[in-house]
CSV table of C-alpha atoms in Angstrom, one decimal:
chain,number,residue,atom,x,y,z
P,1,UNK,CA,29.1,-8.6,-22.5
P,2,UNK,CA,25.9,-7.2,-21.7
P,3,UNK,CA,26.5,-3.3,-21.0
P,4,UNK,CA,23.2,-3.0,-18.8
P,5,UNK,CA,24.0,-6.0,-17.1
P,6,UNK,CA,27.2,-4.6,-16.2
P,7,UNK,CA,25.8,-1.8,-14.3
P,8,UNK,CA,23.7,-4.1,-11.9
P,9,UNK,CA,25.7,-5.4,-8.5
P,10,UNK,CA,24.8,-8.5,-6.8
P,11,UNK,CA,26.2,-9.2,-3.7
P,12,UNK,CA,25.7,-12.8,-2.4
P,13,UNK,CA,25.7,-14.0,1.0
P,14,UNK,CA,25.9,-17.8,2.2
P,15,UNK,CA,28.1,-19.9,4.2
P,16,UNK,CA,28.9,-22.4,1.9
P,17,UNK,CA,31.5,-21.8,-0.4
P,18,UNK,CA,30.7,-23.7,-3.1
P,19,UNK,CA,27.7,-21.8,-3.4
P,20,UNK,CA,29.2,-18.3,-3.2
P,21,UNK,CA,31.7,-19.8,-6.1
P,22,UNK,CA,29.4,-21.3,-8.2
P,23,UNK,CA,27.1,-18.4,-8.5
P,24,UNK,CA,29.6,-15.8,-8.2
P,25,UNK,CA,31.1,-17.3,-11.2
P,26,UNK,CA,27.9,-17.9,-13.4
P,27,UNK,CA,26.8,-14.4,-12.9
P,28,UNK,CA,30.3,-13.1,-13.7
P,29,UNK,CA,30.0,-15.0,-16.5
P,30,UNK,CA,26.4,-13.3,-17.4
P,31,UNK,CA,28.3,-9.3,-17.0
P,32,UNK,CA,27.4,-9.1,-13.5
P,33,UNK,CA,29.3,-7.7,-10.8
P,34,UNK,CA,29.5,-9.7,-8.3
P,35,UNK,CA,30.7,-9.7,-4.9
P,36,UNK,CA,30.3,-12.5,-2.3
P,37,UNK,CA,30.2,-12.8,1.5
P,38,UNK,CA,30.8,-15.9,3.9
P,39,UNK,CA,28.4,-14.6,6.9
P,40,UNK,CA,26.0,-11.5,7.8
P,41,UNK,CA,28.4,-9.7,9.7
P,42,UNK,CA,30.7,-10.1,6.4
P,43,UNK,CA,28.4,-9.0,4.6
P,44,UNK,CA,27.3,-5.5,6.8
P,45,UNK,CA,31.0,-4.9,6.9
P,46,UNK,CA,30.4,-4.8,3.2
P,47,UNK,CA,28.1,-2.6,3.3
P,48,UNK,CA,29.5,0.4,5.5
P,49,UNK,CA,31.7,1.0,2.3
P,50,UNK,CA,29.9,-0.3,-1.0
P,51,UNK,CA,25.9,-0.8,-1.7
P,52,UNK,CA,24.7,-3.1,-4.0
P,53,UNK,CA,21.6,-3.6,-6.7
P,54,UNK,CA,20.7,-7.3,-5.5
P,55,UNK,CA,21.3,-9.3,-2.3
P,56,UNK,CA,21.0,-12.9,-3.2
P,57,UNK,CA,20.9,-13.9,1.1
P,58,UNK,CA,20.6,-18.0,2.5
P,59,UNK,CA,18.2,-17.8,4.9
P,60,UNK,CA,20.1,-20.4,7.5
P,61,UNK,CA,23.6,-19.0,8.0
P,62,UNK,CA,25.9,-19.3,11.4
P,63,UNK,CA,25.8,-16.1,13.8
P,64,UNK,CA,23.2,-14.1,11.8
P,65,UNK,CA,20.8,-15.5,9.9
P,66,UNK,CA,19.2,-14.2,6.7
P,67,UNK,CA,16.0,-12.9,8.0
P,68,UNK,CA,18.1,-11.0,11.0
P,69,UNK,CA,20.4,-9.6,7.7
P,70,UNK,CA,17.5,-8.7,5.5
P,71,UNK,CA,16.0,-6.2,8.4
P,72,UNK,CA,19.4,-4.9,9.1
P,73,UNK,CA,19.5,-4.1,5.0
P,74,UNK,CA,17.0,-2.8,4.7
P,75,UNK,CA,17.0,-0.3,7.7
P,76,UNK,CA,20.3,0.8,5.5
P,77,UNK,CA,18.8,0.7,2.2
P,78,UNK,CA,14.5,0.8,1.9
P,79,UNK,CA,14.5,0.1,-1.4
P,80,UNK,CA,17.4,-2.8,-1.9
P,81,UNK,CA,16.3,-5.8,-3.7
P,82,UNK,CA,16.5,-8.8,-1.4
P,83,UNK,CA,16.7,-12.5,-2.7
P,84,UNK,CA,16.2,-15.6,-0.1
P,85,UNK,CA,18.2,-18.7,-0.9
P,86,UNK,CA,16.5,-21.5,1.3
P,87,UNK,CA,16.0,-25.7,0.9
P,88,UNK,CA,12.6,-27.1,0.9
P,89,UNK,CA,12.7,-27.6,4.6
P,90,UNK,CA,12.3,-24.2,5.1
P,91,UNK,CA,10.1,-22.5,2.7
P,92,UNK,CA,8.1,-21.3,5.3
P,93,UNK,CA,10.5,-19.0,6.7
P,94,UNK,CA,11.3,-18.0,3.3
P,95,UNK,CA,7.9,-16.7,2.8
P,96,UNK,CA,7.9,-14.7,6.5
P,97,UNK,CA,11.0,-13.2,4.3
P,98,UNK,CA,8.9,-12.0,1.9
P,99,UNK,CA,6.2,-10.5,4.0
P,100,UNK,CA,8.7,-8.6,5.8
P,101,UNK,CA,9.7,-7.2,1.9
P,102,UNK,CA,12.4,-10.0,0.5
P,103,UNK,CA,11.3,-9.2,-3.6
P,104,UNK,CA,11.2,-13.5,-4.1
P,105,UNK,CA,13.1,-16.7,-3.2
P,106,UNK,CA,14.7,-19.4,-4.3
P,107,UNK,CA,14.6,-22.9,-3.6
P,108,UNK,CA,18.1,-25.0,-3.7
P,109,UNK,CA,19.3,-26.6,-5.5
P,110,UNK,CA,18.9,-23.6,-8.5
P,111,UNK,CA,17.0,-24.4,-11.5
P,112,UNK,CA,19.0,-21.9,-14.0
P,113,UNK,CA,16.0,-21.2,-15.8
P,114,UNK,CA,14.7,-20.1,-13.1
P,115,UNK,CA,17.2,-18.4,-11.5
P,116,UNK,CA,18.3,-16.6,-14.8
P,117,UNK,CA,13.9,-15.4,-14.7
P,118,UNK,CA,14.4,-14.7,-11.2
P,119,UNK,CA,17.4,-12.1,-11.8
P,120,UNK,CA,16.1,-10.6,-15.0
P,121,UNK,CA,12.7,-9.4,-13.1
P,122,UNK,CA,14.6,-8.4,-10.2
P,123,UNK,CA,17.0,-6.5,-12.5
P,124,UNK,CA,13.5,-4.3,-14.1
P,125,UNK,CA,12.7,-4.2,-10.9
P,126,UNK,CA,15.7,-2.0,-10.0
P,127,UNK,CA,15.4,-0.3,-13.1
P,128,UNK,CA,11.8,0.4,-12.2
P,129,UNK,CA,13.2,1.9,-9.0
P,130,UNK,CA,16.1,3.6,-9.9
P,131,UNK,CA,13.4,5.6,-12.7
P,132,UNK,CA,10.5,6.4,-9.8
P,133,UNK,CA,13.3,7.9,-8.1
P,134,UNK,CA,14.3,10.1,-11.0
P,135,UNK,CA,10.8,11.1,-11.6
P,136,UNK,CA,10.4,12.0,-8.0
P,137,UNK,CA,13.1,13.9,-7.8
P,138,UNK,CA,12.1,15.7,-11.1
P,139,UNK,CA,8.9,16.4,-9.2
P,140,UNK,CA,10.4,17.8,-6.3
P,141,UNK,CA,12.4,19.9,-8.3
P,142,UNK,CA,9.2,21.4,-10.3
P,143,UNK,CA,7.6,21.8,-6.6
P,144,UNK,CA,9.3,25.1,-6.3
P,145,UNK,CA,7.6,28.3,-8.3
P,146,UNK,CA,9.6,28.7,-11.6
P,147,UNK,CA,6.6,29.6,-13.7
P,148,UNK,CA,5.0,32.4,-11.2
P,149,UNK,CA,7.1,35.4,-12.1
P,150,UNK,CA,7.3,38.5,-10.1
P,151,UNK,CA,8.8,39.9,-7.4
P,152,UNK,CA,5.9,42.7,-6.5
P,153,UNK,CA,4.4,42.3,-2.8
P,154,UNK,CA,1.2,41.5,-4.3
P,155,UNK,CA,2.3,38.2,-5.7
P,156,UNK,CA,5.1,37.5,-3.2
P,157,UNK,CA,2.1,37.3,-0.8
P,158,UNK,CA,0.3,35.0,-3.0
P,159,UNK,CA,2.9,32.7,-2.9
P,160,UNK,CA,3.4,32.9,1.3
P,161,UNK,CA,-0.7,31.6,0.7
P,162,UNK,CA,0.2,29.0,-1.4
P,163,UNK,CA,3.1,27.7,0.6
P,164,UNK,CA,0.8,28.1,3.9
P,165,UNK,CA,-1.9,25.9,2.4
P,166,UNK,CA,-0.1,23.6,-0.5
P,167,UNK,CA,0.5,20.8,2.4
P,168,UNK,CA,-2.8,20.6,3.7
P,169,UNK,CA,-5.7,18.9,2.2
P,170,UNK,CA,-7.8,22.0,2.5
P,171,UNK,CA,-10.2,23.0,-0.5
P,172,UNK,CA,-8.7,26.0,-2.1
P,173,UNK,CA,-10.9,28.8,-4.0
P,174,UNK,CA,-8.5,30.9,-6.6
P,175,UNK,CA,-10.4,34.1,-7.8
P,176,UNK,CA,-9.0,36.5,-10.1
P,177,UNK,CA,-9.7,38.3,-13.5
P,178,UNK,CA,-9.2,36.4,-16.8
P,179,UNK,CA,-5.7,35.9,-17.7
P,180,UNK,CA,-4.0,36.0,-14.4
P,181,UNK,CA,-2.7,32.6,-14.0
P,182,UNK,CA,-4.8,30.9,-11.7
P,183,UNK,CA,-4.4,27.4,-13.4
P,184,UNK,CA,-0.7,28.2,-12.8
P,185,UNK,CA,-1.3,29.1,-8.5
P,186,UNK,CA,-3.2,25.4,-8.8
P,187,UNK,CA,-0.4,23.6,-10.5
P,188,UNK,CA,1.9,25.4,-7.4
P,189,UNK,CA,-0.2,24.0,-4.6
P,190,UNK,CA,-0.4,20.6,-5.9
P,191,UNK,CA,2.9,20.7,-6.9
P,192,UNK,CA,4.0,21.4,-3.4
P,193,UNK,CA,1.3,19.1,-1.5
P,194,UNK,CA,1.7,15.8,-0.1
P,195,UNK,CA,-0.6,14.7,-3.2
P,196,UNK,CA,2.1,15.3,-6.0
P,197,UNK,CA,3.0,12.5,-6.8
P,198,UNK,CA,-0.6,11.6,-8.3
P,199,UNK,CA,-2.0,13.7,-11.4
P,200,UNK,CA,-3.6,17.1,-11.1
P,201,UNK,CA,-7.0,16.8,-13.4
P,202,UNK,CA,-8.1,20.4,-14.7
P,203,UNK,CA,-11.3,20.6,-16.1
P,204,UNK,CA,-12.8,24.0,-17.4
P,205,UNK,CA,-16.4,24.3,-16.4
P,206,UNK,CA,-16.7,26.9,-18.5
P,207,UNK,CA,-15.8,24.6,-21.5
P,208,UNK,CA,-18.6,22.2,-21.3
P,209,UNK,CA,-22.5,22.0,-21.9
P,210,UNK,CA,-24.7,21.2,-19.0
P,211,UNK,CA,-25.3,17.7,-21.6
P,212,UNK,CA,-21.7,16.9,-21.1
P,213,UNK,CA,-20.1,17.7,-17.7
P,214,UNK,CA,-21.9,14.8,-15.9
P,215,UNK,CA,-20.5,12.2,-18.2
P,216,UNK,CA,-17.0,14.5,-18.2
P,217,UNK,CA,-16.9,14.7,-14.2
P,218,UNK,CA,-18.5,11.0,-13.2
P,219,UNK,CA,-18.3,8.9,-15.9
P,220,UNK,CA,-20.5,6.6,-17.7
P,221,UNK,CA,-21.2,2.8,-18.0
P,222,UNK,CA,-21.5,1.1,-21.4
P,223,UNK,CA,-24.8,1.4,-23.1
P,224,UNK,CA,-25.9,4.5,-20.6
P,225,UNK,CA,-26.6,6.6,-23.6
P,226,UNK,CA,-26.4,7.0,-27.5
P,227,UNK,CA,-22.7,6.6,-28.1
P,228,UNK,CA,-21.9,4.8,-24.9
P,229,UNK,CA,-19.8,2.4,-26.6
P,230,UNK,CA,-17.5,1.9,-23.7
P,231,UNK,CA,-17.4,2.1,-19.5
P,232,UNK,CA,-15.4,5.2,-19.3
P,233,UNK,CA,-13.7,7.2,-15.9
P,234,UNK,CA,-14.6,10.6,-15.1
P,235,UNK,CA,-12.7,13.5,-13.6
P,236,UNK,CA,-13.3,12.5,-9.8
P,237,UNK,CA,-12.1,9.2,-10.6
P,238,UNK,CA,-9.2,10.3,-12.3
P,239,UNK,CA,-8.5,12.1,-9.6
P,240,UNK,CA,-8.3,10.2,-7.3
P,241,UNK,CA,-5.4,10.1,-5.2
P,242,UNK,CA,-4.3,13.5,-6.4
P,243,UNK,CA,-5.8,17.1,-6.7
P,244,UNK,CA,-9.1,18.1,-9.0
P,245,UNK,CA,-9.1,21.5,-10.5
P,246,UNK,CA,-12.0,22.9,-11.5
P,247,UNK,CA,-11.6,26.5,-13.4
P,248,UNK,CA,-14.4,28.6,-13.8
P,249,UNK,CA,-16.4,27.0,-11.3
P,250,UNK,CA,-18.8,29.8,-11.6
P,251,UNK,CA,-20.0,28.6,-14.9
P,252,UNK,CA,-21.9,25.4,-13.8
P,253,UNK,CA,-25.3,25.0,-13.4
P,254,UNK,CA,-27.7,24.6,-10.0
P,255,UNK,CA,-27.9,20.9,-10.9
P,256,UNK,CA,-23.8,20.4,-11.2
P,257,UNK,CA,-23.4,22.6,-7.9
P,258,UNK,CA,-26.2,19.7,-6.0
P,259,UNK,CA,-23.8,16.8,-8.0
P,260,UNK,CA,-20.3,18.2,-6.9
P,261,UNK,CA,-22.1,19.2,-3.1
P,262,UNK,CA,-23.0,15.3,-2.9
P,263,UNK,CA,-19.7,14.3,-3.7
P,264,UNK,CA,-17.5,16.3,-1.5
P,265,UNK,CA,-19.6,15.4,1.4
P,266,UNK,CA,-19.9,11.2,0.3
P,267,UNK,CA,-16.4,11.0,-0.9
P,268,UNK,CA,-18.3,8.5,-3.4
P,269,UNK,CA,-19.3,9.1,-7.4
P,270,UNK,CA,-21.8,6.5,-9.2
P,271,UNK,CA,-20.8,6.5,-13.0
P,272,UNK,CA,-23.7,7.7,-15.3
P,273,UNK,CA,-25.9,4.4,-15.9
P,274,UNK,CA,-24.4,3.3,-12.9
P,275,UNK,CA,-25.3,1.4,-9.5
P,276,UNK,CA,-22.4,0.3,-8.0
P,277,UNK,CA,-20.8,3.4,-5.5
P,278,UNK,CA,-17.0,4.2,-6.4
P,279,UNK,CA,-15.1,6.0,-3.3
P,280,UNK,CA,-13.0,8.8,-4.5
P,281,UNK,CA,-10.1,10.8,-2.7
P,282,UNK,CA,-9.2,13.8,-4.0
P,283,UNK,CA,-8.2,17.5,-3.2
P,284,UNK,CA,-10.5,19.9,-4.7
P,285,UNK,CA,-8.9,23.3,-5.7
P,286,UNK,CA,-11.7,25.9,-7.8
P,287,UNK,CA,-11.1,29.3,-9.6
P,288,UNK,CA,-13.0,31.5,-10.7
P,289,UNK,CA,-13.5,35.3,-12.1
P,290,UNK,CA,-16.7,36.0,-11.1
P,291,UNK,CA,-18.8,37.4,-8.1
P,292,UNK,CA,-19.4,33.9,-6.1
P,293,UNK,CA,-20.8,35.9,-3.1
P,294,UNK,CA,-23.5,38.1,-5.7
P,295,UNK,CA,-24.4,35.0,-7.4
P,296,UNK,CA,-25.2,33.3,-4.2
P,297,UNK,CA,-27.7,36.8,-3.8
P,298,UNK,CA,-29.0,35.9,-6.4
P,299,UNK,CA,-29.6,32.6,-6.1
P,300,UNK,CA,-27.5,31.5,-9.0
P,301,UNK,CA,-24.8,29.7,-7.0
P,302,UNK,CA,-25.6,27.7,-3.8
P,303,UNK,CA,-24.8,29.0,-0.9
P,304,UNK,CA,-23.8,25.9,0.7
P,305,UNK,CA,-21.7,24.8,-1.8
P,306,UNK,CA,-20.2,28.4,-1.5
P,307,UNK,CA,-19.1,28.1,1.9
P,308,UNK,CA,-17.7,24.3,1.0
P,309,UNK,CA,-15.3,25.2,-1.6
P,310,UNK,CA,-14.1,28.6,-0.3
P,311,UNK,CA,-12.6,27.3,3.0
P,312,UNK,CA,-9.4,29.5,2.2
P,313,UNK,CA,-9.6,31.8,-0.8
P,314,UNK,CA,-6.4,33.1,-2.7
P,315,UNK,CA,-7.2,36.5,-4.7
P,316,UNK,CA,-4.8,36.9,-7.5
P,317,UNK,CA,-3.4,40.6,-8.1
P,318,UNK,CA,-4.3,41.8,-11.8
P,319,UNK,CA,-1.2,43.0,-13.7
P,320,UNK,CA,-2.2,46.9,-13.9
P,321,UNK,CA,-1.7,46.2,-9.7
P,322,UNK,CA,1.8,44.5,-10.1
P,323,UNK,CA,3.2,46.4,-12.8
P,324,UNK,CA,6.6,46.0,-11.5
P,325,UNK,CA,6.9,42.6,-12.6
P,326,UNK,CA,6.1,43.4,-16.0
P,327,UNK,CA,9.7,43.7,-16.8
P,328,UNK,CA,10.6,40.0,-15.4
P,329,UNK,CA,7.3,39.0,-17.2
P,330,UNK,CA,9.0,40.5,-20.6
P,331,UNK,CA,12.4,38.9,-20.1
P,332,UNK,CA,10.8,35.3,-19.5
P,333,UNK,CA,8.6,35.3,-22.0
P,334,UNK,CA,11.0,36.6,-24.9
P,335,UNK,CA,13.5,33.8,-23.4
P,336,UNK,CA,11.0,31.5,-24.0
P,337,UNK,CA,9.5,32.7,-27.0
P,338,UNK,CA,13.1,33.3,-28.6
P,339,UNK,CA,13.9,30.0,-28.1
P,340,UNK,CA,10.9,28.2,-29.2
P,341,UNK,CA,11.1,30.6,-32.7
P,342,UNK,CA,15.4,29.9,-32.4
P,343,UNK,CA,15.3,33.4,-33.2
P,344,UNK,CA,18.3,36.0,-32.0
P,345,UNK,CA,15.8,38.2,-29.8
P,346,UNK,CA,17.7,38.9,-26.7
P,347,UNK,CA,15.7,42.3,-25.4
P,348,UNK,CA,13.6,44.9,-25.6
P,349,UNK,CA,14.2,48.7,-26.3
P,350,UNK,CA,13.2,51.4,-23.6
P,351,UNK,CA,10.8,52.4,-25.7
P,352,UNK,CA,9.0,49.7,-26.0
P,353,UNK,CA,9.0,48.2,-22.7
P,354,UNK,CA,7.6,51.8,-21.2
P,355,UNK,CA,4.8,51.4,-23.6
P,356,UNK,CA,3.9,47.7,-22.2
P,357,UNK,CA,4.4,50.0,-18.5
P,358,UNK,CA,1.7,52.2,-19.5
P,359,UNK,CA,-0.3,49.5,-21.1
P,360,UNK,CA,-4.0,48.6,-18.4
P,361,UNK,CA,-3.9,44.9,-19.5
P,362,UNK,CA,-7.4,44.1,-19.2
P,363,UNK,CA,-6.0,40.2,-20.6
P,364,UNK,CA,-3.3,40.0,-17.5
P,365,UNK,CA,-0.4,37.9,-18.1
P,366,UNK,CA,-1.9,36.2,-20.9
P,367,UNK,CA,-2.4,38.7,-22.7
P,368,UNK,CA,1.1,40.3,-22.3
P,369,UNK,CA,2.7,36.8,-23.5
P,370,UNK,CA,0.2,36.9,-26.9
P,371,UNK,CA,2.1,40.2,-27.1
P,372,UNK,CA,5.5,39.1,-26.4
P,373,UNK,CA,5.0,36.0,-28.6
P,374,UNK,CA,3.7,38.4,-31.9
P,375,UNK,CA,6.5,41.2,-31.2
P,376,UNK,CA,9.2,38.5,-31.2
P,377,UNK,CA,7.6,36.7,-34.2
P,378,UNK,CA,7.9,39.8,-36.0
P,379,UNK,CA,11.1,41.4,-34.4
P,380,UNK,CA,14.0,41.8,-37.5
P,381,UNK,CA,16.7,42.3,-35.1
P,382,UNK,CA,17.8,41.6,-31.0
P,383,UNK,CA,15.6,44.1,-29.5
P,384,UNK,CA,12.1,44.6,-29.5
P,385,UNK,CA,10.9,47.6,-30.8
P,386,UNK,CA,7.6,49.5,-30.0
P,387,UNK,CA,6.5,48.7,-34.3
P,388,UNK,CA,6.8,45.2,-32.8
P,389,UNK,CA,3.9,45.3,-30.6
P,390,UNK,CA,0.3,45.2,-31.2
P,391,UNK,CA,-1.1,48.2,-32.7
P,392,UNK,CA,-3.6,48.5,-29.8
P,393,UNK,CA,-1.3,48.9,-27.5
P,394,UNK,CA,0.3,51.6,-29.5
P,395,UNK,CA,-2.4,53.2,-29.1
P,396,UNK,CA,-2.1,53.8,-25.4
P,397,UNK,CA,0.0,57.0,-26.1
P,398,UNK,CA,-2.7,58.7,-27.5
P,399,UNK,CA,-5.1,58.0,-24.6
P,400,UNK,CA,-6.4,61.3,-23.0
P,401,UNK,CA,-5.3,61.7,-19.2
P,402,UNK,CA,-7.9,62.3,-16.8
P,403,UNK,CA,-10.3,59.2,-17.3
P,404,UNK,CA,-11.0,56.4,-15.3
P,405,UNK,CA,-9.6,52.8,-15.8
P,406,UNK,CA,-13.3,51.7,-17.2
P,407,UNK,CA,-13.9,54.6,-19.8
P,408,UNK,CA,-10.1,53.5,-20.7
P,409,UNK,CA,-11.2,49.6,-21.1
P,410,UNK,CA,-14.1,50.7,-22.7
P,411,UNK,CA,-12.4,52.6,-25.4
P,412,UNK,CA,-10.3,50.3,-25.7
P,413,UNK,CA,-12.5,46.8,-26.2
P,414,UNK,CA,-14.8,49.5,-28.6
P,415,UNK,CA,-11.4,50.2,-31.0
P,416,UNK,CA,-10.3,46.5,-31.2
P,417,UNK,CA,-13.9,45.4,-31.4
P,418,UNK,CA,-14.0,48.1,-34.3
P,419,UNK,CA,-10.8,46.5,-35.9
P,420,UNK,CA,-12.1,43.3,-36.0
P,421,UNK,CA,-15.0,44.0,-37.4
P,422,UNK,CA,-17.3,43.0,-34.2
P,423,UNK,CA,-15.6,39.6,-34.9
P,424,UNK,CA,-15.6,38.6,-31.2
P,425,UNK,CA,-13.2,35.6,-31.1
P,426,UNK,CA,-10.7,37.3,-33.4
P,427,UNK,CA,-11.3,40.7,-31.1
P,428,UNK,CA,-11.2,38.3,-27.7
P,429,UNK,CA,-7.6,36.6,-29.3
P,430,UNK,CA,-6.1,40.4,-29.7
P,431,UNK,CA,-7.3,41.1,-26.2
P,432,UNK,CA,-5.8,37.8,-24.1
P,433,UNK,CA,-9.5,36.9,-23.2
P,434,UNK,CA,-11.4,34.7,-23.5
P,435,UNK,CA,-15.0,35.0,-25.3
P,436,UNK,CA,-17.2,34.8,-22.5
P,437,UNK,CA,-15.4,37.5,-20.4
P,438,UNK,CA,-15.5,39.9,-23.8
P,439,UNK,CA,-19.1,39.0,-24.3
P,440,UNK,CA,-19.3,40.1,-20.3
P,441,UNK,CA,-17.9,43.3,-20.9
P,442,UNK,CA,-19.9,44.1,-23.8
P,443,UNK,CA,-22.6,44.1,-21.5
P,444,UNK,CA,-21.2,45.7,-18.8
P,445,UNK,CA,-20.2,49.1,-20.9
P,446,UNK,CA,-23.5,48.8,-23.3
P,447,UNK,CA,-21.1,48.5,-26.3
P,448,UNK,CA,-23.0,48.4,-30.0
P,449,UNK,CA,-21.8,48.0,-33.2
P,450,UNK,CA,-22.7,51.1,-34.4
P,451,UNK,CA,-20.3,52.6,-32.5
P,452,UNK,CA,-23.0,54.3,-29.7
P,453,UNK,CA,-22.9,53.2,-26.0
């Protein structure tokens, strides 16, 4: 006997006995369970106690007929699989069935081949359904906030912003320093918005050449350029249906900001080499860590573009401002870490964990889970120890009290710089950021590598 068959119910419902017999006993026969019912109002009696996988219905039945039975079904049950048995006198009404959601009919008197098809696809199909549920209800479950951690006001008010905007459709502009988790507060609002069901597409401006964001974000067509060996969706297209993320929107140049402008406002993308005009839906949420408003000053960002992606702006907290969730930050990410390693680390010594209190973290979260990550890597025993940690942020107890947070970044991104040898993604990996932002700082603080300022 067929296990999976086994687990699928089919109730059938038909005046006639001999058909109720007949194909009660055939799928029996085939591991089905069966159950059978002489009339509708049998067959909702049924139904106040027991549910079943697959109605098999006759259309013309005393009392109720089957297209009465198949709306009261599936007021009960949305998604039940519904079969119409009918003669070839009434086909029509079989296919009214179907517009008002039957899954298929059949035609008496049965061809078993095709009524053994029939079954089979309408057996997937409630395997189909029974997995969309799961996945949904896996999604639903991961709409919650189990990767933002903290309990400081700072971030508890960022997620009462993300709550109060998730279920709209409004465009969303994240700012924050490197490191602070805005992909994460993106992930959060789609995860919680009407749209998430449909994928969340993150692309990282900052990533790409000005040569290859058009093809990245609009397509291309075969044959549009050197290498276009195949027609090929972009981002917006991707999209579509669901929520576009676009980090470090700061970094893209005047001509992107015109292309992304036209496109919000058109709701419509033309793939590169491309005439034909492809509508797109999607929520648009951007982040970035730079000055939007000084850049628009300056003519570097446009201001009209400004004003259409920052229709409500969440500012994420950096971690010197939240240092009360460093230690939740710690215990998830040496969890995690521990686990992933299946190493015995369980905690971390006083010691240690006041040193990552007094630490500025000029990397935010990420770079406090590069530091968890090493110290846990390294640890010998169940608690981390403060020989565990990065040597830089050792060095925090010998900083000299009295300066400001800048003069203590500075020194800082100088002594690692120094360590690295001026090796700047080596010295940008020690400090959680990325090389763009280090390259940034150097030019804030007038850093050299001779060591002068």
């Amino acid at each position: 006997m067929n296990q999976k068959k086994n687990a699928v119910r089919i109730l059938i419902v038909d005046d006639e006995a001999i058909v109720r017999e007949s194909l009660g006993n055939w799928f029996r026969e085939e591991g089905y369970e069966v159950a059978v019912a002489a009339s509708g109002k049998e067959a909702l009696e049924k139904l106040a106690t027991e549910s079943w996988d697959i109605y098999l219905i006759d259309i013309k039945m005393p009392g109720m007929d089957g297209l009465e039975l198949q709306r009261k079904i599936t007021e009960i049950n949305p998604q039940a699989t519904i079969i119409i048995m009918t003669a070839y006198a009434s086909v029509d009404t079989a296919v009214s069935a179907m517009k008002q959601g039957a899954y298929d009919y059949i035609v008496k008197p049965f061809d078993p081949d095709e009524l053994e098809h029939l079954i089979r696809n309408a057996v997937e199909r409630k395997n189909l359904l029974s997995e969309n549920i799961r996945l949904r209800q896996k999604i639903d479950e991961m709409a919650r906030f189990h990767e933002i951690i903290g309990q400081s006001p700072a971030i508890r008010r960022v997620l009462e912003q993300v709550s109060l905007v998730a279920p709209s459709d409004t465009t969303v502009l994240i700012r924050g320093e490197s490191g602070t988790g805005k992909e994460l507060i993106a992930r959060a609002i789609h995860a919680n918005s009407p749209r998430r069901y449909m994928p969340i597409i993150i692309v990282n401006c900052g990533a790409l050449s000005e040569g290859v964001i058009e093809s990245e974000l609009f397509g291309h067509e075969k044959g549009a350029f050197t290498g276009a060996l195949y027609r090929r969706k972009g981002k917006f297209e991707l999209a579509d249906g669901g929520t576009l993320f676009l980090d470090e929107i700061g970094d893209i140049s005047l001509k992107t900001q015109v292309d992304l402008l036209r496109v919000l406002e058109e709701k419509k993308i033309f793939r590169v080499g491309g005439n034909t005009p492809i509508p797109v839906d999607f929520r648009l949420i951007a982040a970035t860590n730079k000055d939007l408003e000084a850049m628009v000053a300056d003519r570097t960002f446009r201001e009209d573009l400004y004003y259409r992606i920052n229709v409500f702006s969440i500012a994420i907290p950096p971690l010197r401002e939240r240092r009360e969730d460093i230690p939740l930050l710690v215990e998830h990410f040496i969890e995690r870490f521990a686990r992933s390693m299946n190493k015995p680390v369980s905690g971390i010594s006083r010691d240690a964990l006041n040193l990552l209190m007094s630490y500025d973290w000029p990397g935010n979260v990420r770079e406090l889970q590069n530091a968890i990550e090493r110290a846990v890597l390294v640890c010998r025993g169940r608690e981390i120890q403060p020989s565990d940690l990065p040597l830089h942020i050792n060095d925090t107890r010998e900083l000299p009290l009295g300066k400001s947070l800048a003069d203590v970044e500075r020194q800082h991104i100088q002594r690692i710089l120094r360590e690295t040898e001026w090796n700047i993604s080596q010295a940008a990996r020690v400090l959680g950021i990325d090389r763009v932002t280090l390259y940034n700082k150097i030019r804030k603080y007038g850093l050299a590598r001779d060591g002068t300022t």
